[in-house]
Backbone as JSON Lines, residues from 0, in Angstrom:
{"i":0,"aa":"M","n":[-7.34,6.21,-25.07],"ca":[-7.52,5.48,-23.84],"c":[-8.71,6.03,-23.05]}
{"i":1,"aa":"T","n":[-8.95,7.32,-23.16],"ca":[-10.07,7.93,-22.45],"c":[-11.39,7.37,-22.94]}
{"i":2,"aa":"I","n":[-11.52,7.16,-24.23],"ca":[-12.77,6.6,-24.77],"c":[-12.98,5.18,-24.24]}
{"i":3,"aa":"A","n":[-11.93,4.4,-24.2],"ca":[-12.04,3.03,-23.67],"c":[-12.46,3.04,-22.21]}
{"i":4,"aa":"Y","n":[-11.9,3.98,-21.43],"ca":[-12.3,4.09,-20.01],"c":[-13.78,4.39,-19.9]}
{"i":5,"aa":"W","n":[-14.26,5.38,-20.65],"ca":[-15.66,5.77,-20.52],"c":[-16.6,4.66,-20.96]}
{"i":6,"aa":"I","n":[-16.21,3.9,-21.96],"ca":[-17.06,2.78,-22.39],"c":[-17.1,1.71,-21.3]}
{"i":7,"aa":"A","n":[-15.93,1.3,-20.82],"ca":[-15.88,0.26,-19.78],"c":[-16.53,0.73,-18.49]}
{"i":8,"aa":"A","n":[-16.23,1.95,-18.08],"ca":[-16.8,2.48,-16.84],"c":[-18.3,2.67,-16.96]}
{"i":9,"aa":"G","n":[-18.76,3.09,-18.13],"ca":[-20.19,3.28,-18.34],"c":[-20.97,1.97,-18.26]}
{"i":10,"aa":"I","n":[-20.45,0.94,-18.91],"ca":[-21.11,-0.37,-18.87],"c":[-21.12,-0.91,-17.43]}
{"i":11,"aa":"L","n":[-19.98,-0.82,-16.77],"ca":[-19.86,-1.3,-15.39],"c":[-20.78,-0.51,-14.46]}
{"i":12,"aa":"A","n":[-20.8,0.8,-14.61],"ca":[-21.65,1.63,-13.76],"c":[-23.12,1.32,-13.99]}
{"i":13,"aa":"L","n":[-23.53,1.14,-15.23],"ca":[-24.93,0.8,-15.51],"c":[-25.31,-0.55,-14.88]}
{"i":14,"aa":"A","n":[-24.42,-1.52,-14.98],"ca":[-24.71,-2.84,-14.4],"c":[-24.87,-2.76,-12.89]}
{"i":15,"aa":"F","n":[-23.94,-2.09,-12.22],"ca":[-24.01,-1.99,-10.76],"c":[-25.13,-1.06,-10.31]}
{"i":16,"aa":"L","n":[-25.4,-0.02,-11.07],"ca":[-26.5,0.88,-10.72],"c":[-27.83,0.16,-10.81]}
{"i":17,"aa":"A","n":[-28.02,-0.63,-11.85],"ca":[-29.27,-1.38,-12.0],"c":[-29.41,-2.43,-10.89]}
{"i":18,"aa":"A","n":[-28.34,-3.17,-10.63],"ca":[-28.39,-4.2,-9.59],"c":[-28.62,-3.58,-8.22]}
{"i":19,"aa":"G","n":[-27.89,-2.52,-7.91],"ca":[-28.02,-1.89,-6.6],"c":[-29.36,-1.22,-6.41]}
{"i":20,"aa":"A","n":[-29.84,-0.53,-7.43],"ca":[-31.13,0.15,-7.32],"c":[-32.26,-0.84,-7.12]}
{"i":21,"aa":"S","n":[-32.19,-1.98,-7.79],"ca":[-33.25,-2.97,-7.61],"c":[-33.25,-3.51,-6.18]}
{"i":22,"aa":"K","n":[-32.08,-3.65,-5.58],"ca":[-32.0,-4.13,-4.2],"c":[-32.48,-3.06,-3.22]}
{"i":23,"aa":"L","n":[-32.35,-1.8,-3.57],"ca":[-32.78,-0.72,-2.69],"c":[-34.27,-0.42,-2.82]}
{"i":24,"aa":"I","n":[-34.83,-0.6,-4.0],"ca":[-36.19,-0.15,-4.26],"c":[-37.24,-1.25,-4.06]}
{"i":25,"aa":"Q","n":[-36.94,-2.45,-4.48],"ca":[-37.95,-3.51,-4.45],"c":[-38.3,-3.92,-3.02]}
{"i":26,"aa":"P","n":[-39.56,-4.28,-2.79],"ca":[-39.96,-4.75,-1.46],"c":[-39.36,-6.12,-1.15]}
{"i":27,"aa":"E","n":[-39.31,-6.45,0.13],"ca":[-38.68,-7.7,0.57],"c":[-39.31,-8.92,-0.08]}
{"i":28,"aa":"A","n":[-40.63,-8.95,-0.18],"ca":[-41.3,-10.12,-0.76],"c":[-40.86,-10.36,-2.19]}
{"i":29,"aa":"K","n":[-40.74,-9.3,-2.97],"ca":[-40.33,-9.46,-4.36],"c":[-38.87,-9.9,-4.46]}
{"i":30,"aa":"L","n":[-38.0,-9.38,-3.58],"ca":[-36.6,-9.79,-3.58],"c":[-36.47,-11.27,-3.23]}
{"i":31,"aa":"R","n":[-37.23,-11.73,-2.25],"ca":[-37.16,-13.14,-1.86],"c":[-37.74,-14.03,-2.97]}
{"i":32,"aa":"E","n":[-38.84,-13.58,-3.56],"ca":[-39.48,-14.36,-4.62],"c":[-38.58,-14.52,-5.85]}
{"i":33,"aa":"S","n":[-37.83,-13.47,-6.18],"ca":[-36.97,-13.52,-7.36],"c":[-35.64,-14.22,-7.08]}
{"i":34,"aa":"G","n":[-35.37,-14.53,-5.82],"ca":[-34.15,-15.23,-5.47],"c":[-32.96,-14.32,-5.21]}
{"i":35,"aa":"V","n":[-33.19,-13.01,-5.26],"ca":[-32.12,-12.06,-5.0],"c":[-31.76,-12.05,-3.51]}
{"i":36,"aa":"L","n":[-32.77,-12.24,-2.67],"ca":[-32.58,-12.19,-1.23],"c":[-32.76,-13.6,-0.65]}
{"i":37,"aa":"P","n":[-31.66,-14.31,-0.39],"ca":[-31.78,-15.66,0.17],"c":[-32.25,-15.61,1.62]}
{"i":38,"aa":"E","n":[-32.75,-16.73,2.1],"ca":[-33.28,-16.82,3.46],"c":[-32.24,-16.49,4.52]}
{"i":39,"aa":"R","n":[-30.98,-16.77,4.27],"ca":[-29.94,-16.57,5.28],"c":[-29.55,-15.11,5.43]}
{"i":40,"aa":"R","n":[-30.01,-14.25,4.55],"ca":[-29.61,-12.84,4.57],"c":[-30.81,-11.97,4.96]}
{"i":41,"aa":"T","n":[-30.56,-10.94,5.77],"ca":[-31.65,-10.04,6.16],"c":[-31.85,-8.97,5.09]}
{"i":42,"aa":"L","n":[-32.98,-8.31,5.17],"ca":[-33.28,-7.23,4.23],"c":[-32.27,-6.09,4.39]}
{"i":43,"aa":"A","n":[-31.88,-5.8,5.63],"ca":[-30.92,-4.72,5.87],"c":[-29.57,-5.04,5.21]}
{"i":44,"aa":"Q","n":[-29.15,-6.29,5.27],"ca":[-27.88,-6.67,4.62],"c":[-27.98,-6.49,3.11]}
{"i":45,"aa":"E","n":[-29.1,-6.9,2.54],"ca":[-29.28,-6.78,1.09],"c":[-29.35,-5.31,0.67]}
{"i":46,"aa":"R","n":[-30.02,-4.5,1.46],"ca":[-30.09,-3.06,1.17],"c":[-28.69,-2.44,1.26]}
{"i":47,"aa":"G","n":[-27.88,-2.9,2.21],"ca":[-26.51,-2.42,2.34],"c":[-25.68,-2.76,1.12]}
{"i":48,"aa":"I","n":[-25.83,-4.0,0.63],"ca":[-25.13,-4.41,-0.59],"c":[-25.57,-3.55,-1.76]}
{"i":49,"aa":"G","n":[-26.87,-3.29,-1.85],"ca":[-27.38,-2.43,-2.92],"c":[-26.81,-1.02,-2.84]}
{"i":50,"aa":"A","n":[-26.69,-0.49,-1.62],"ca":[-26.13,0.85,-1.45],"c":[-24.66,0.89,-1.86]}
{"i":51,"aa":"V","n":[-23.9,-0.15,-1.52],"ca":[-22.5,-0.23,-1.93],"c":[-22.39,-0.24,-3.45]}
{"i":52,"aa":"E","n":[-23.27,-0.99,-4.1],"ca":[-23.23,-1.06,-5.57],"c":[-23.57,0.28,-6.21]}
{"i":53,"aa":"V","n":[-24.57,0.97,-5.68],"ca":[-24.96,2.27,-6.24],"c":[-23.85,3.3,-6.02]}
{"i":54,"aa":"V","n":[-23.3,3.35,-4.82],"ca":[-22.23,4.31,-4.53],"c":[-21.0,4.02,-5.39]}
{"i":55,"aa":"G","n":[-20.68,2.74,-5.57],"ca":[-19.55,2.37,-6.42],"c":[-19.77,2.81,-7.86]}
{"i":56,"aa":"A","n":[-20.99,2.61,-8.36],"ca":[-21.3,3.02,-9.73],"c":[-21.17,4.53,-9.89]}
{"i":57,"aa":"L","n":[-21.67,5.27,-8.93],"ca":[-21.55,6.72,-9.0],"c":[-20.09,7.16,-8.87]}
{"i":58,"aa":"G","n":[-19.33,6.43,-8.06],"ca":[-17.91,6.75,-7.89],"c":[-17.08,6.53,-9.14]}
{"i":59,"aa":"L","n":[-17.54,5.65,-10.02],"ca":[-16.83,5.44,-11.28],"c":[-17.04,6.6,-12.25]}
{"i":60,"aa":"I","n":[-18.21,7.2,-12.2],"ca":[-18.59,8.19,-13.21],"c":[-18.41,9.63,-12.76]}
{"i":61,"aa":"L","n":[-18.92,9.96,-11.57],"ca":[-18.96,11.37,-11.16],"c":[-17.59,12.03,-10.95]}
{"i":62,"aa":"P","n":[-16.64,11.41,-10.25],"ca":[-15.36,12.11,-10.08],"c":[-14.65,12.45,-11.4]}
{"i":63,"aa":"P","n":[-14.49,11.5,-12.34],"ca":[-13.84,11.89,-13.6],"c":[-14.66,12.88,-14.42]}
{"i":64,"aa":"L","n":[-15.98,12.77,-14.31],"ca":[-16.85,13.66,-15.08],"c":[-16.76,15.1,-14.59]}
{"i":65,"aa":"T","n":[-16.73,15.27,-13.27],"ca":[-16.69,16.62,-12.7],"c":[-15.28,17.14,-12.49]}
{"i":66,"aa":"G","n":[-14.3,16.23,-12.44],"ca":[-12.92,16.64,-12.18],"c":[-12.66,16.88,-10.71]}
{"i":67,"aa":"I","n":[-13.61,16.56,-9.85],"ca":[-13.48,16.75,-8.41],"c":[-13.16,15.41,-7.76]}
{"i":68,"aa":"A","n":[-12.1,15.34,-6.99],"ca":[-11.69,14.12,-6.27],"c":[-11.58,12.92,-7.21]}
{"i":69,"aa":"V","n":[-10.86,13.11,-8.29],"ca":[-10.71,12.08,-9.33],"c":[-10.1,10.8,-8.77]}
{"i":70,"aa":"V","n":[-9.36,10.9,-7.68],"ca":[-8.75,9.73,-7.07],"c":[-9.8,8.73,-6.58]}
{"i":71,"aa":"L","n":[-11.04,9.16,-6.42],"ca":[-12.1,8.26,-5.95],"c":[-12.53,7.25,-7.0]}
{"i":72,"aa":"A","n":[-12.3,7.53,-8.27],"ca":[-12.69,6.6,-9.33],"c":[-11.95,5.26,-9.23]}
{"i":73,"aa":"P","n":[-10.62,5.25,-9.08],"ca":[-9.96,3.96,-8.92],"c":[-10.34,3.27,-7.61]}
{"i":74,"aa":"V","n":[-10.6,4.05,-6.59],"ca":[-11.05,3.46,-5.32],"c":[-12.39,2.75,-5.53]}
{"i":75,"aa":"A","n":[-13.29,3.39,-6.26],"ca":[-14.59,2.79,-6.56],"c":[-14.43,1.53,-7.41]}
{"i":76,"aa":"A","n":[-13.54,1.58,-8.39],"ca":[-13.31,0.42,-9.26],"c":[-12.76,-0.76,-8.46]}
{"i":77,"aa":"V","n":[-11.81,-0.49,-7.58],"ca":[-11.27,-1.56,-6.74],"c":[-12.35,-2.09,-5.8]}
{"i":78,"aa":"G","n":[-13.14,-1.19,-5.24],"ca":[-14.23,-1.6,-4.36],"c":[-15.24,-2.5,-5.06]}
{"i":79,"aa":"L","n":[-15.59,-2.16,-6.29],"ca":[-16.53,-2.99,-7.05],"c":[-15.9,-4.33,-7.43]}
{"i":80,"aa":"T","n":[-14.6,-4.33,-7.69],"ca":[-13.91,-5.6,-7.97],"c":[-13.96,-6.5,-6.74]}
{"i":81,"aa":"I","n":[-13.69,-5.94,-5.58],"ca":[-13.76,-6.72,-4.34],"c":[-15.19,-7.2,-4.08]}
{"i":82,"aa":"T","n":[-16.17,-6.36,-4.37],"ca":[-17.58,-6.74,-4.22],"c":[-17.9,-7.96,-5.08]}
{"i":83,"aa":"M","n":[-17.41,-7.97,-6.32],"ca":[-17.66,-9.11,-7.21],"c":[-16.99,-10.38,-6.7]}
{"i":84,"aa":"V","n":[-15.76,-10.27,-6.24],"ca":[-15.06,-11.45,-5.72],"c":[-15.81,-12.0,-4.51]}
{"i":85,"aa":"L","n":[-16.22,-11.14,-3.6],"ca":[-16.95,-11.59,-2.41],"c":[-18.3,-12.2,-2.78]}
{"i":86,"aa":"A","n":[-18.96,-11.65,-3.79],"ca":[-20.25,-12.19,-4.21],"c":[-20.1,-13.6,-4.78]}
{"i":87,"aa":"V","n":[-19.1,-13.81,-5.61],"ca":[-18.87,-15.13,-6.2],"c":[-18.51,-16.14,-5.11]}
{"i":88,"aa":"V","n":[-17.65,-15.73,-4.18],"ca":[-17.27,-16.63,-3.08],"c":[-18.49,-16.98,-2.24]}
{"i":89,"aa":"D","n":[-19.32,-15.99,-1.93],"ca":[-20.51,-16.22,-1.12],"c":[-21.48,-17.18,-1.81]}
{"i":90,"aa":"H","n":[-21.73,-16.95,-3.09],"ca":[-22.64,-17.83,-3.83],"c":[-22.08,-19.25,-3.92]}
{"i":91,"aa":"A","n":[-20.81,-19.37,-4.18],"ca":[-20.2,-20.7,-4.3],"c":[-20.2,-21.43,-2.95]}
{"i":92,"aa":"R","n":[-19.9,-20.69,-1.88],"ca":[-19.85,-21.3,-0.55],"c":[-21.19,-21.84,-0.1]}
{"i":93,"aa":"H","n":[-22.27,-21.18,-0.51],"ca":[-23.6,-21.61,-0.12],"c":[-24.29,-22.44,-1.21]}
{"i":94,"aa":"S","n":[-23.52,-22.86,-2.19],"ca":[-24.04,-23.69,-3.3],"c":[-25.26,-23.06,-3.95]}
{"i":95,"aa":"E","n":[-25.22,-21.76,-4.12],"ca":[-26.32,-21.06,-4.77],"c":[-26.03,-20.93,-6.26]}
{"i":96,"aa":"P","n":[-27.08,-20.9,-7.05],"ca":[-26.84,-20.76,-8.49],"c":[-26.36,-19.34,-8.83]}
{"i":97,"aa":"F","n":[-25.36,-19.26,-9.64],"ca":[-24.91,-17.99,-10.17],"c":[-24.33,-18.28,-11.55]}
{"i":98,"aa":"Q","n":[-24.22,-17.25,-12.35],"ca":[-23.74,-17.44,-13.71],"c":[-22.29,-16.99,-13.78]}
{"i":99,"aa":"P","n":[-21.38,-17.94,-13.82],"ca":[-19.95,-17.59,-13.84],"c":[-19.57,-16.67,-15.0]}
{"i":100,"aa":"A","n":[-20.2,-16.85,-16.15],"ca":[-19.85,-16.01,-17.3],"c":[-20.18,-14.55,-17.03]}
{"i":101,"aa":"V","n":[-21.32,-14.29,-16.42],"ca":[-21.7,-12.91,-16.11],"c":[-20.77,-12.34,-15.05]}
{"i":102,"aa":"A","n":[-20.51,-13.12,-14.01],"ca":[-19.62,-12.66,-12.95],"c":[-18.22,-12.39,-13.48]}
{"i":103,"aa":"L","n":[-17.73,-13.25,-14.34],"ca":[-16.4,-13.07,-14.92],"c":[-16.35,-11.83,-15.82]}
{"i":104,"aa":"T","n":[-17.41,-11.58,-16.56],"ca":[-17.46,-10.41,-17.43],"c":[-17.43,-9.12,-16.6]}
{"i":105,"aa":"V","n":[-18.27,-9.07,-15.57],"ca":[-18.31,-7.87,-14.73],"c":[-16.99,-7.68,-14.0]}
{"i":106,"aa":"F","n":[-16.43,-8.79,-13.5],"ca":[-15.13,-8.73,-12.82],"c":[-14.06,-8.22,-13.79]}
{"i":107,"aa":"S","n":[-14.06,-8.73,-15.01],"ca":[-13.06,-8.31,-16.0],"c":[-13.2,-6.82,-16.33]}
{"i":108,"aa":"L","n":[-14.43,-6.35,-16.45],"ca":[-14.64,-4.92,-16.7],"c":[-14.12,-4.08,-15.55]}
{"i":109,"aa":"A","n":[-14.37,-4.53,-14.33],"ca":[-13.89,-3.78,-13.16],"c":[-12.37,-3.73,-13.14]}
{"i":110,"aa":"V","n":[-11.74,-4.85,-13.42],"ca":[-10.27,-4.88,-13.46],"c":[-9.75,-4.0,-14.6]}
{"i":111,"aa":"A","n":[-10.44,-4.01,-15.74],"ca":[-10.02,-3.16,-16.86],"c":[-10.12,-1.69,-16.5]}
{"i":112,"aa":"V","n":[-11.17,-1.31,-15.79],"ca":[-11.32,0.08,-15.39],"c":[-10.19,0.48,-14.44]}
{"i":113,"aa":"V","n":[-9.85,-0.42,-13.5],"ca":[-8.71,-0.14,-12.62],"c":[-7.44,0.04,-13.44]}
{"i":114,"aa":"G","n":[-7.24,-0.82,-14.41],"ca":[-6.06,-0.72,-15.28],"c":[-6.04,0.57,-16.08]}
{"i":115,"aa":"F","n":[-7.19,0.96,-16.63],"ca":[-7.27,2.22,-17.38],"c":[-6.9,3.39,-16.49]}
{"i":116,"aa":"L","n":[-7.43,3.38,-15.27],"ca":[-7.18,4.49,-14.36],"c":[-5.72,4.54,-13.93]}
{"i":117,"aa":"A","n":[-5.11,3.37,-13.76],"ca":[-3.7,3.33,-13.37],"c":[-2.81,3.82,-14.51]}
{"i":118,"aa":"W","n":[-3.24,3.57,-15.74],"ca":[-2.44,3.92,-16.9],"c":[-2.59,5.4,-17.28]}
{"i":119,"aa":"M","n":[-3.74,5.98,-16.95],"ca":[-4.03,7.37,-17.35],"c":[-3.26,8.34,-16.56]}
């Protein structure tokens, strides 16, 4: 079960780390041009979302890896699951394009990580 956790958590952490880092690093013009930053959202809001994603990704990996505050890993997994649900609702509410298959895959991985942590 530990191997399954590390595979699922690693994939999930890489996905959120990449998404969050791009929101934190890229300039506003590039974010707006690529469609990541819609007109209704400010740069500060998008940077905040990116920070939540990066912290969540680190929370999945670092506590179990170091053995320090291991209880934070399930908290991070639940937080990332909530982030995905809110993102899908936000995109759907504003009739923005999103890929349900990708969202469902990431959501499923987050739920699986929560399940692994609850079972361990």
